[in-house]
Coordinates of C-alpha atoms and ligand atoms in Angstrom, one line a residue:
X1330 CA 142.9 130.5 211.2
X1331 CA 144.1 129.1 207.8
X1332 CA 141.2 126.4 206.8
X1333 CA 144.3 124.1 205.7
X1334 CA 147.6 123.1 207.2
X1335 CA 149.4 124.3 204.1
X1336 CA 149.0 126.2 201.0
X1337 CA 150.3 123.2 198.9
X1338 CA 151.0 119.6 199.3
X1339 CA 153.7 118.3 196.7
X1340 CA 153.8 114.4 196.5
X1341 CA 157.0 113.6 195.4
X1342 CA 160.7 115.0 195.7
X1343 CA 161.7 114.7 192.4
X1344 CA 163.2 116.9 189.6
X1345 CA 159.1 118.2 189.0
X1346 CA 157.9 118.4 192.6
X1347 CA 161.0 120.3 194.1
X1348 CA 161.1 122.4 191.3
X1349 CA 157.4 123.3 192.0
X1350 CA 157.7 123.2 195.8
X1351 CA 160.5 125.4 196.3
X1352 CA 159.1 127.9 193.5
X1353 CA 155.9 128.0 195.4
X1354 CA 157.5 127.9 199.3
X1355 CA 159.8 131.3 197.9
X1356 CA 156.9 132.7 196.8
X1357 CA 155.6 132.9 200.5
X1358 CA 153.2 130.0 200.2
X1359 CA 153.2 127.1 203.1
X1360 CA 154.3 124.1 201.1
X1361 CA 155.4 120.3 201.9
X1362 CA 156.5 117.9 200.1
X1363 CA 156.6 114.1 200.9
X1364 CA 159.1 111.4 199.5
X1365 CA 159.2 108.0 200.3
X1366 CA 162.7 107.1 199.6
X1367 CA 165.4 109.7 198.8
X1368 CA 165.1 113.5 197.8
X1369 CA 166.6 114.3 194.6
X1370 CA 164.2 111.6 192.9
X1371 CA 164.8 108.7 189.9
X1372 CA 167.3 111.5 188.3
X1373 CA 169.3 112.5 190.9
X1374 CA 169.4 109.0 192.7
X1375 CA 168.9 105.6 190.3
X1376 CA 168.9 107.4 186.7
X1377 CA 170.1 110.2 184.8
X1378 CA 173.1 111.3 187.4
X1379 CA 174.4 107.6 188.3
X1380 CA 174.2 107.2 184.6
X1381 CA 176.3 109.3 183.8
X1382 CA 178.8 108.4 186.1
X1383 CA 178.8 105.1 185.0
X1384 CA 179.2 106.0 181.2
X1385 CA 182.0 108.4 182.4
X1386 CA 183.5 105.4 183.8
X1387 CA 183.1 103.1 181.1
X1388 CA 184.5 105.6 178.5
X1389 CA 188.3 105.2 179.8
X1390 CA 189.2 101.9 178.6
X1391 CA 188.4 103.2 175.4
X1392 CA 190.4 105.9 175.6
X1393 CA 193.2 104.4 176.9
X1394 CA 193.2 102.7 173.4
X1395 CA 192.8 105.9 172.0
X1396 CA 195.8 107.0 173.8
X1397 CA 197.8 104.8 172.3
X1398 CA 197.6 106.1 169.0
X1399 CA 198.3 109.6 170.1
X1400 CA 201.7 108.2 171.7
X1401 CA 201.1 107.0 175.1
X1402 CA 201.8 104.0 176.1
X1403 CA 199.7 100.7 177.2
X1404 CA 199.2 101.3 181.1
X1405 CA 198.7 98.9 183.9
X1406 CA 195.1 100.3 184.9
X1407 CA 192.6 98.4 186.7
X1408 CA 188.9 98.9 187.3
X1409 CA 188.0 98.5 190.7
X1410 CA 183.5 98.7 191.0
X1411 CA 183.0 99.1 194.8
X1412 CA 185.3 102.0 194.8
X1413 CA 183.8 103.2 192.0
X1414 CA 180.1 102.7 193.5
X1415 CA 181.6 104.1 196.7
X1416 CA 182.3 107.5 194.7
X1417 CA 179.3 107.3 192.8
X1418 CA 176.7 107.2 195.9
X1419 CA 179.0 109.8 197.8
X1420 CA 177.9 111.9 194.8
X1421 CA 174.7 111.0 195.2
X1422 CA 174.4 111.7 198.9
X1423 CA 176.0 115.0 198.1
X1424 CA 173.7 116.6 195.3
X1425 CA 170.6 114.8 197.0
X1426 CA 171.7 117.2 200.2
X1427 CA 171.9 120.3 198.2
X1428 CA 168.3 119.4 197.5
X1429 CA 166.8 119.3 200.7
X1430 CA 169.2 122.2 201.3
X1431 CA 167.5 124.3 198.7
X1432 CA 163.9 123.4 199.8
X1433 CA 164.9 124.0 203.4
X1434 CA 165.9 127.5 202.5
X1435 CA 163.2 128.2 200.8
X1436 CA 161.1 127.4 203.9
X1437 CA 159.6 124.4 202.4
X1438 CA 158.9 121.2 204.9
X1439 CA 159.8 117.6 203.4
X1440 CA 157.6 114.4 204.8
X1441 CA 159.9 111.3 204.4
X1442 CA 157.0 108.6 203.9
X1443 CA 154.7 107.3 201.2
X1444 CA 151.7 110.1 200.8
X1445 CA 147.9 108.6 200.0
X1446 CA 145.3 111.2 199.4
X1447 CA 142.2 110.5 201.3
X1448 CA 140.4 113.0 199.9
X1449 CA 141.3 116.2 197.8
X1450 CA 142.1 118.0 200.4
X1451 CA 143.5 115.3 202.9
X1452 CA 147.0 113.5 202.3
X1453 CA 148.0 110.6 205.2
X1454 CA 151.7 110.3 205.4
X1455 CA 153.2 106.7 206.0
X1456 CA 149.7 105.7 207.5
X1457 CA 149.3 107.7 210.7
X1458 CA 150.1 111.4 210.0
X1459 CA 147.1 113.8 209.0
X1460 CA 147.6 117.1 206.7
X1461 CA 145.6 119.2 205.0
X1462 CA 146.5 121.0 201.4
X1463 CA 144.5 123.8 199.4
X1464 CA 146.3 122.5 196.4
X1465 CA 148.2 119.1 195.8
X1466 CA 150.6 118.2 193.0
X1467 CA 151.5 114.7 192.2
X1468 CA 155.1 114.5 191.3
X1469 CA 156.1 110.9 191.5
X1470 CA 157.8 110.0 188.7
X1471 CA 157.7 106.5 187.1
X1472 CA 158.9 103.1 188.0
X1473 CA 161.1 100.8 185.7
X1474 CA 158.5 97.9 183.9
X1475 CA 159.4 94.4 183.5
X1476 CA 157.2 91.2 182.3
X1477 CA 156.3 88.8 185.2
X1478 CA 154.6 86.4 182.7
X1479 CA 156.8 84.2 181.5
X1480 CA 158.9 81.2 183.2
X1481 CA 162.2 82.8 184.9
X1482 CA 161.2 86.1 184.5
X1483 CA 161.9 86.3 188.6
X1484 CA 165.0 86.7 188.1
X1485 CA 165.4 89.5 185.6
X1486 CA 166.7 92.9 187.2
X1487 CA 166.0 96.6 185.9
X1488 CA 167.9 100.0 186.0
X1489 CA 167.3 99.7 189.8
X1490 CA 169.3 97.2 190.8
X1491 CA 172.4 97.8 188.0
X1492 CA 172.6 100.8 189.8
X1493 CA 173.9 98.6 193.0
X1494 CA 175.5 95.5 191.5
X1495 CA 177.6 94.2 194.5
X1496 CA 180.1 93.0 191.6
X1497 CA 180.4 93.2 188.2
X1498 CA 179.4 90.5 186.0
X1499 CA 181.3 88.8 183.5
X1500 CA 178.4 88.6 181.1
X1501 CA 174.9 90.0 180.7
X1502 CA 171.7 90.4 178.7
X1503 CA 170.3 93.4 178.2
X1504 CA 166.8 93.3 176.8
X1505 CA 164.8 96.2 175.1
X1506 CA 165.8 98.5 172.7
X1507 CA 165.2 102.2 173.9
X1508 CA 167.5 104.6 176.5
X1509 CA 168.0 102.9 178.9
X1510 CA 168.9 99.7 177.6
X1511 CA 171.1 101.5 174.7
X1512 CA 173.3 103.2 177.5
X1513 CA 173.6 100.4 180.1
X1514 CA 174.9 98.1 176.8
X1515 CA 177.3 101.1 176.2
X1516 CA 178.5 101.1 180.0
X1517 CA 178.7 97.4 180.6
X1518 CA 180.6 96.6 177.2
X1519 CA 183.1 99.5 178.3
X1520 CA 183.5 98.7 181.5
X1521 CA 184.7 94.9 179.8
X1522 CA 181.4 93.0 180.3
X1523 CA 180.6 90.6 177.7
X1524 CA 177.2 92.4 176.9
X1525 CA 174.3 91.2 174.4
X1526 CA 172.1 93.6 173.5
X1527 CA 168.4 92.2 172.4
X1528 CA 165.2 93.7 170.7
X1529 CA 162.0 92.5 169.6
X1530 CA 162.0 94.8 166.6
X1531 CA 164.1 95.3 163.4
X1532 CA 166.3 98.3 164.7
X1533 CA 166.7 99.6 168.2
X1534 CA 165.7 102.9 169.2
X1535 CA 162.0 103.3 167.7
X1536 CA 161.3 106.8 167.2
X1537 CA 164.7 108.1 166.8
X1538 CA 165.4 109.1 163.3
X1539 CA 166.4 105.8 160.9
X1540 CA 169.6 106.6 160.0
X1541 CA 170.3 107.4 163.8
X1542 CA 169.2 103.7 164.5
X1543 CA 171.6 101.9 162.3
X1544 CA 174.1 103.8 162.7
X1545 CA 174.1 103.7 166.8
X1546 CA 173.8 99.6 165.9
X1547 CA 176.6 99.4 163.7
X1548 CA 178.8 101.5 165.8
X1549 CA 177.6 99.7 169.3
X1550 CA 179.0 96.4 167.4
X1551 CA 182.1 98.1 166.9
X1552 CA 182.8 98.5 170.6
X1553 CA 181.7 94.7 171.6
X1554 CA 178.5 95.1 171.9
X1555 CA 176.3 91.6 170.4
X1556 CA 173.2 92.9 168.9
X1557 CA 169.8 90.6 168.6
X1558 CA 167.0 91.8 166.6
X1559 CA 163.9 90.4 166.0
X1560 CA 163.1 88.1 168.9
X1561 CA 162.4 88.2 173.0
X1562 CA 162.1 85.9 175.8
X1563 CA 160.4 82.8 175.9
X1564 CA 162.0 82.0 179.0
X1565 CA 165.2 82.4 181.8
X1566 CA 166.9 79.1 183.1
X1567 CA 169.0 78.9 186.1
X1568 CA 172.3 77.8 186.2
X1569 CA 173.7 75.5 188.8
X1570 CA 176.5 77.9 188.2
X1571 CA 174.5 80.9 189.2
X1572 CA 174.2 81.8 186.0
X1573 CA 170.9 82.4 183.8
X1574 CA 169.9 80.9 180.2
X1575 CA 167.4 83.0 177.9
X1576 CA 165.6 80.7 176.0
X1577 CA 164.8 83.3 172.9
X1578 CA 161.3 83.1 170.5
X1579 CA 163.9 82.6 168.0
X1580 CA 164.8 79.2 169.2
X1581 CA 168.2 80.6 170.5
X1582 CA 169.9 80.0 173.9
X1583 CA 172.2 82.2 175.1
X1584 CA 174.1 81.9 178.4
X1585 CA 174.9 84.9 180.9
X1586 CA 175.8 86.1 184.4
X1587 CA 172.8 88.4 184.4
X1588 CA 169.9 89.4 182.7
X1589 CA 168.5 92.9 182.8
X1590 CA 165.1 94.2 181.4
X1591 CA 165.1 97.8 180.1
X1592 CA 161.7 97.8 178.8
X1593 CA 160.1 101.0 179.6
X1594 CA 158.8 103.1 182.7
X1595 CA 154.9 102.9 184.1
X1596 CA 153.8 105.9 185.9
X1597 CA 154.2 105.6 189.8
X1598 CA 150.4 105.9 190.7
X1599 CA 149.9 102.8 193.1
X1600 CA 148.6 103.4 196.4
X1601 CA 148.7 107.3 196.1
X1602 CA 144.8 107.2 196.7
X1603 CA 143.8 109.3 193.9
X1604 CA 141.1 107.0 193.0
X1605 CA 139.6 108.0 196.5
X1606 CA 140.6 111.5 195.7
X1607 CA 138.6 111.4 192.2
X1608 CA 141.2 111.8 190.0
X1609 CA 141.6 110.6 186.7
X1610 CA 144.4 108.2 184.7
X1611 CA 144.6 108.6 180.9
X1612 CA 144.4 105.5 178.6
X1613 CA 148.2 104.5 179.6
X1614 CA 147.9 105.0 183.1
X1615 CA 149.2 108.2 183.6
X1616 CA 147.6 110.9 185.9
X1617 CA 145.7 112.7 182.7
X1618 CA 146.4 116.6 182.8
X1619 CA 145.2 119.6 180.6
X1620 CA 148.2 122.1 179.7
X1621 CA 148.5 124.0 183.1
X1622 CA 149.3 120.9 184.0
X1623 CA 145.9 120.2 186.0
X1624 CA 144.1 117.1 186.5
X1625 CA 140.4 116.8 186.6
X1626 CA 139.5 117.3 190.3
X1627 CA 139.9 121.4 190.7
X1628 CA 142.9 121.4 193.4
X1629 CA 145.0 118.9 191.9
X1630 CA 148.1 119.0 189.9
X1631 CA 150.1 116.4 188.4
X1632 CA 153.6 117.1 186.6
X1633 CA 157.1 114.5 185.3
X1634 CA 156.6 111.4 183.9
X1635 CA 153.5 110.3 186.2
X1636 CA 151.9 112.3 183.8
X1637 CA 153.4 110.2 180.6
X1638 CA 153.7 113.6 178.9
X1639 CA 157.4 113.7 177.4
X1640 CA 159.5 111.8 180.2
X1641 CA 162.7 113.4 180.7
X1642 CA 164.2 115.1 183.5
X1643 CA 164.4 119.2 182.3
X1644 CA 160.8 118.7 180.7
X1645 CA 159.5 117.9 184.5
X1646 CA 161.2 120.7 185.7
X1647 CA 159.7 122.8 183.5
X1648 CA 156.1 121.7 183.6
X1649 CA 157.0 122.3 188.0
X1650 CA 158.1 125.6 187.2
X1651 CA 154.8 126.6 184.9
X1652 CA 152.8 125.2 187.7
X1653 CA 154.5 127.2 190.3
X1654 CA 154.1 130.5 188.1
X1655 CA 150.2 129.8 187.4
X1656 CA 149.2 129.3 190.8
X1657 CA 151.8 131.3 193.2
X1658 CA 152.6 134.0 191.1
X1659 CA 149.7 134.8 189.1
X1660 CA 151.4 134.4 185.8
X1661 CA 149.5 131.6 183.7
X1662 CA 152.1 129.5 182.4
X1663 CA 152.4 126.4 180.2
X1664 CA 154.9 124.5 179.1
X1665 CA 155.5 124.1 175.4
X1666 CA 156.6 120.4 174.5
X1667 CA 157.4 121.2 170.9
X1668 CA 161.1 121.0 170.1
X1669 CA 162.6 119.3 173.1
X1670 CA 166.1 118.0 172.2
X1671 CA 166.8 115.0 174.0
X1672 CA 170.1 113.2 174.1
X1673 CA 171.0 109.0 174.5
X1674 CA 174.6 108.6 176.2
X1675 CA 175.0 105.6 173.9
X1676 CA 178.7 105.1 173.1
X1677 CA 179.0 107.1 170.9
X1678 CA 176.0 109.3 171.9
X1679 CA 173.2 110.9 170.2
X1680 CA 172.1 114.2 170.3
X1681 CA 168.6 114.8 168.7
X1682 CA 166.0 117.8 168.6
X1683 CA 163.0 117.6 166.6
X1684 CA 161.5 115.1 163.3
X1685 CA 163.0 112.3 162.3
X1686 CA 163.0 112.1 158.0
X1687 CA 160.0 109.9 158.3
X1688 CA 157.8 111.5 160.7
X1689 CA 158.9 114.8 158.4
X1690 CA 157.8 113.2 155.4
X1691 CA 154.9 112.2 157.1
X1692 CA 153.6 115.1 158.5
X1693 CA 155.2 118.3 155.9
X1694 CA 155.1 115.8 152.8
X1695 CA 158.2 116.9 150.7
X1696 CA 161.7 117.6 152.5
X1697 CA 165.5 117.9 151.6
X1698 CA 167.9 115.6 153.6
X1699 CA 171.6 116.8 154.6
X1700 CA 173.4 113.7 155.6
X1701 CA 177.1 113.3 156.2
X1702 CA 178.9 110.0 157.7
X1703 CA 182.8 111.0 159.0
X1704 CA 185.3 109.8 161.0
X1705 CA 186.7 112.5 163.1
X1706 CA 189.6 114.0 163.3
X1707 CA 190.5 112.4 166.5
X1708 CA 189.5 108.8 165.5
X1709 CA 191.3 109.3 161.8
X1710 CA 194.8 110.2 164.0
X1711 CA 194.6 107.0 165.7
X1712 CA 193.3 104.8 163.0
X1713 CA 189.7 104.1 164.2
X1714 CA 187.1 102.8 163.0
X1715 CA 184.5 105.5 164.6
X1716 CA 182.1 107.4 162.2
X1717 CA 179.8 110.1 163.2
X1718 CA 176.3 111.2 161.9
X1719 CA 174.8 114.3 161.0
X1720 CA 171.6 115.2 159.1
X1721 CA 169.9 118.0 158.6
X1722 CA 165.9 117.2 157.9
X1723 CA 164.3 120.4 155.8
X1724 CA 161.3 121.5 155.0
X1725 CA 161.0 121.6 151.3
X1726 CA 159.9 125.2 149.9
X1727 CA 160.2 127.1 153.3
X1728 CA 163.5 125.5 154.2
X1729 CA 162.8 125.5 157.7
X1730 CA 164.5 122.7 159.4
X1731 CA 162.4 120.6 161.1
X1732 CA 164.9 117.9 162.7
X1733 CA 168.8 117.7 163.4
X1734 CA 170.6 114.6 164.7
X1735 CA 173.8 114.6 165.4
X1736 CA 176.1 110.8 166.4
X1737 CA 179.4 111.1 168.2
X1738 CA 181.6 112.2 170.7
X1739 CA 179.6 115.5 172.3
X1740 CA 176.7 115.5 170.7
X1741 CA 174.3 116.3 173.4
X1742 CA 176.5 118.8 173.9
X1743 CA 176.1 120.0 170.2
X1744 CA 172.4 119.3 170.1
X1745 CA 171.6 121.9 172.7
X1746 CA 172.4 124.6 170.6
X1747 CA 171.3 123.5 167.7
X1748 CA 167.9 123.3 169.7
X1749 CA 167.9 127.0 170.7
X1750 CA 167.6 127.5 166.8
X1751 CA 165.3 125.0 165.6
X1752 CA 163.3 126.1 168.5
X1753 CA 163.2 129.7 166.5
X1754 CA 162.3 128.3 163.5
X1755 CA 166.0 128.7 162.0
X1756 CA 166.4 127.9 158.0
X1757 CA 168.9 126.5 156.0
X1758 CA 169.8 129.7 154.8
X1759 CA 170.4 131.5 158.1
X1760 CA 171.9 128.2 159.4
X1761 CA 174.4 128.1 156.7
X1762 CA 175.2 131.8 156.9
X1763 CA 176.5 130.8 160.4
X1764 CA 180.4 130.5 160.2
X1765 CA 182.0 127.2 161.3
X1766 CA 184.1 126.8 164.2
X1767 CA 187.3 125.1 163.1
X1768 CA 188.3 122.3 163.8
X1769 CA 184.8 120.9 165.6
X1770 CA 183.0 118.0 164.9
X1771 CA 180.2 120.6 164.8
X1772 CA 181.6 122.1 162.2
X1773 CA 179.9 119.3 159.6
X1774 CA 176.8 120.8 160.6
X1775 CA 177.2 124.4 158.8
X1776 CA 178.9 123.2 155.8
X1777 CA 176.6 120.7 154.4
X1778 CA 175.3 122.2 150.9
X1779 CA 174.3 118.9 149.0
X1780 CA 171.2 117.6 149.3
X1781 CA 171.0 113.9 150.2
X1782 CA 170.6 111.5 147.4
X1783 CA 170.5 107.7 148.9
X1784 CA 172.3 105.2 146.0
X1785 CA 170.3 104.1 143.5
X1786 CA 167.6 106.4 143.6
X1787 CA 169.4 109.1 141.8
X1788 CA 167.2 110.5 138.4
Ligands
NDP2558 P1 161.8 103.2 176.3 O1 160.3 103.4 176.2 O2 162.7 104.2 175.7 O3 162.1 101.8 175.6 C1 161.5 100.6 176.0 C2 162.0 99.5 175.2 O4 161.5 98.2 175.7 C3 161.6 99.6 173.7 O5 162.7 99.2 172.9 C4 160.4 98.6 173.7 O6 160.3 98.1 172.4 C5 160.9 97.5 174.6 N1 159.8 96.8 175.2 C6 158.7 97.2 175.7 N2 157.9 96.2 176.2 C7 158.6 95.1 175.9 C8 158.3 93.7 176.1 N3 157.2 93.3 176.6 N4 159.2 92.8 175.6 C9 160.4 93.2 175.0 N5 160.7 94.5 174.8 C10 159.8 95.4 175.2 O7 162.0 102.9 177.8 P2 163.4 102.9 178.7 O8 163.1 101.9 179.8 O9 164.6 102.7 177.9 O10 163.4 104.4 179.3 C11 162.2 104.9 179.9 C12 162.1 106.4 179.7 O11 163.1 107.0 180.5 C13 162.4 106.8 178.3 O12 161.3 106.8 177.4 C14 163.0 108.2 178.5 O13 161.9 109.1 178.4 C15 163.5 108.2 179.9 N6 165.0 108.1 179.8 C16 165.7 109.1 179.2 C17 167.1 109.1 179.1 C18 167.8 110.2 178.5 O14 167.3 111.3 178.3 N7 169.1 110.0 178.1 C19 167.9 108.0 179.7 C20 167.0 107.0 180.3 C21 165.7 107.0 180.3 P3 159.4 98.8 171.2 O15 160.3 99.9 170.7 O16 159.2 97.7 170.3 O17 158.2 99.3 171.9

């Protein structure tokens, strides 16, 4: 008799834990997985997907301007949110199905209920059912983070709820300055929401490259969206309206229907009993791993953003998938973080794979920048006011290039190639030697030959 009810115990249905699940379950191992809400995980159901629904959505009244310019004329169109939503979580419902689908096939069992280990070995499943695991990976993801601390702050929503507004709003605040709140400014502000946008720092998106940053800024102002650097909350005031007033550390008040935090992602560790079970958190709070993706207790794995690692959806899935080949197939695998292009569905986007200049400069000393600033093609037609960005970041002397950020329309798609060759350690000479597709955006990116020289600082 088998001394455990199943080979492995995956906590967590997620992009990393089904990934790993069904891997393991088709290798002939007997795996289940638990999930407490709905399978397909913060991707699939309340972040990456519905996302990009929503910025689909919100793109159209831009184009319809657009449109105009290329000889259409002004239509009628409305936007109508519940049937919108109604598509949306039909979707939702659909792709989270092909999930369980795939795990089913595979011969994998899924537990809906909140896991707690009790021990290593020993997982409890919404408080009464019992199982046993050899092995257990902890997949489950992270949870949006807002401040409770301050007067008002009860009524701030996050990521979670605008993924369910029963209406639109006629105005909101967004606060925070990375992904999240970048793309929800973008989809509010297209879908006609008066939408302020407001930061504690001097330019949004910290850790992007600089150039990326002011230029996302300059061109989010372009399509409506109000920009506020430098302060933060003191405080949110109710309305008698129904309405909320952020009282700012810069002494400002400003009035809106809504107010929605976007200030980071915690790891989702509470109540999973892993103190109990003996393992570890790192200094943040996330389950700490070594590169197979283990934890410190011998049977336990941990994979995604519980582990705080680099949190985004195909990096999960990988780091599932090395786990799954290490311990069900015999083939040690890790997963190499180095290089992973990442994108921001911003309006306009950005599309970015590996240093910005000042992390380059920073850790290679001397490089060569390629920069150019355009309006496209598309936007010149029409008489826009859109510009796009692309750089080029190189290593001085072994003209490696080390980072490549592109702004505007497609550029994650762009960005994913151009990641195949930075991952390769392309140069600027093979990169050059690569003929241009005409007449791309992309194009820009192959034909750049003069090194970057800011004003003023020419010899
Ligand atoms: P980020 O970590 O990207 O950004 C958090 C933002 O909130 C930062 O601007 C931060 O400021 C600010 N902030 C943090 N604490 C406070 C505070 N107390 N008061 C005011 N501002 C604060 O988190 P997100 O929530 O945007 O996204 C979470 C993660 O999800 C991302 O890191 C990313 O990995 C992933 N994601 C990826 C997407 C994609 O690939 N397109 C889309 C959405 C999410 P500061 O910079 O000063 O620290």
């Amino acid at each position: 008799m088998a001394k455990y009810d199943y080979d492995l115990f995956v906590i967590g249905a997620g992009s990393g834990g089904v990934r790993a699940g069904r891997l393991a379950a088709m290798s002939g191992a007997k795996v289940a997985l638990a999930e407490e809400h709905r399978v397909g995980g913060t991707c699939v159901i309340r972040g990456c997907v519905p996302k990009k629904f929503m910025v689909y959505a919100s793109e159209f009244a831009h184009n319809a301007q657009i449109a105009e310019g290329y000889g259409w004329s002004p239509s009628q169109a409305t936007f109508d949110w519940p049937r919108f939503l109604e598509a949306k979580d039909r979707e939702i419902a659909r792709l989270s199905g092909i999930y369980v689908t795939n795990l089913n096939n595979a011969g994998a069992e899924i537990l809906h209920g909140k896991a707690r280990l009790t021990d290593a070995h020993t997982i409890v499943v919404e408080g009464k059912q019992t199982i046993t695991a050899d092995k257990v990976l902890i997949a489950t993801g992270g949870r949006p983070w807002k401040p409770t601390e301050f007067p008002g702050a009860e009524h701030i929503i996050t990521s979670e709820e605008a993924f369910q507004l029963p209406e639109l709003p006629k105005s909101i605040m967004i606060a925070g300055g990375g992904y999240i709140a970048v793309e929800f400014a973008g989809i509010f502000a297209g879908l006609g929401v008066e939408t302020t946008l407001v930061y504690r720092g001097a330019n949004i998106l910290r850790g992007f490259d600089d150039d990326v940053r002011s230029h996302v800024t300059e061109e989010m102002k372009k399509r409506g969206v109000k920009v506020v650097l430098g302060c933060q909350h003191d405080s949110i005031e109710k309305t008698e309206a129904g309405g909320f007033i952020s009282h700012m550390t810069s002494g400002h008040a400003i009035e809106t229907e809504l107010v929605m935090f976007a200030t980071g992602r915690r790891p989702y560790v509470d109540g999973l009993g892993l103190e109990t079970a003996g393992v570890k958190l790192n200094d943040v709070g996330a389950v700490a791993v070594d590169k197979f993706s283990k934890t410190n207790v011998e049977n336990i794995w941990a994979v995604g953003d519980v582990t705080d690692r680099i949190n985004l959806t195909p990096v999960a899935i990988r780091e599932g998938a090395a786990f799954a080949q290490t311990e069900f197939y015999g083939n040690p695998t890790t997963f190499d973080h180095d290089m992973v292009a990442s994108a921001v569905f911003s309006q306009p986007p950005v599309g970015s794979v590996g240093l910005s200049e000042a992390d380059a400069r920073h850790q290679h000393g001397k490089v060569d920048i390629y920069l150019s600033r355009f309006r496209p093609m598309k936007t010149t037609f029409y008489g826009g006011d859109e510009r796009c960005l692309i750089k080029l970041v190189v290593e001085a002397g072994s003209e490696r290039i080390l980072g490549c950020h592109v702004v505007g329309p497609d550029s994650p798609e762009i960005i994913q190639m151009a990641a195949v060759a930075l991952k390769m350690g392309v140069t600027k000479p093979q990169w050059d030697s690569t003929c241009a597709v005409h007449p791309t955006l992309a194009e820009e990116l192959v034909t750049m030959r003069e090194k970057y020289v800011p004003l003023g600082t020419a010899a």
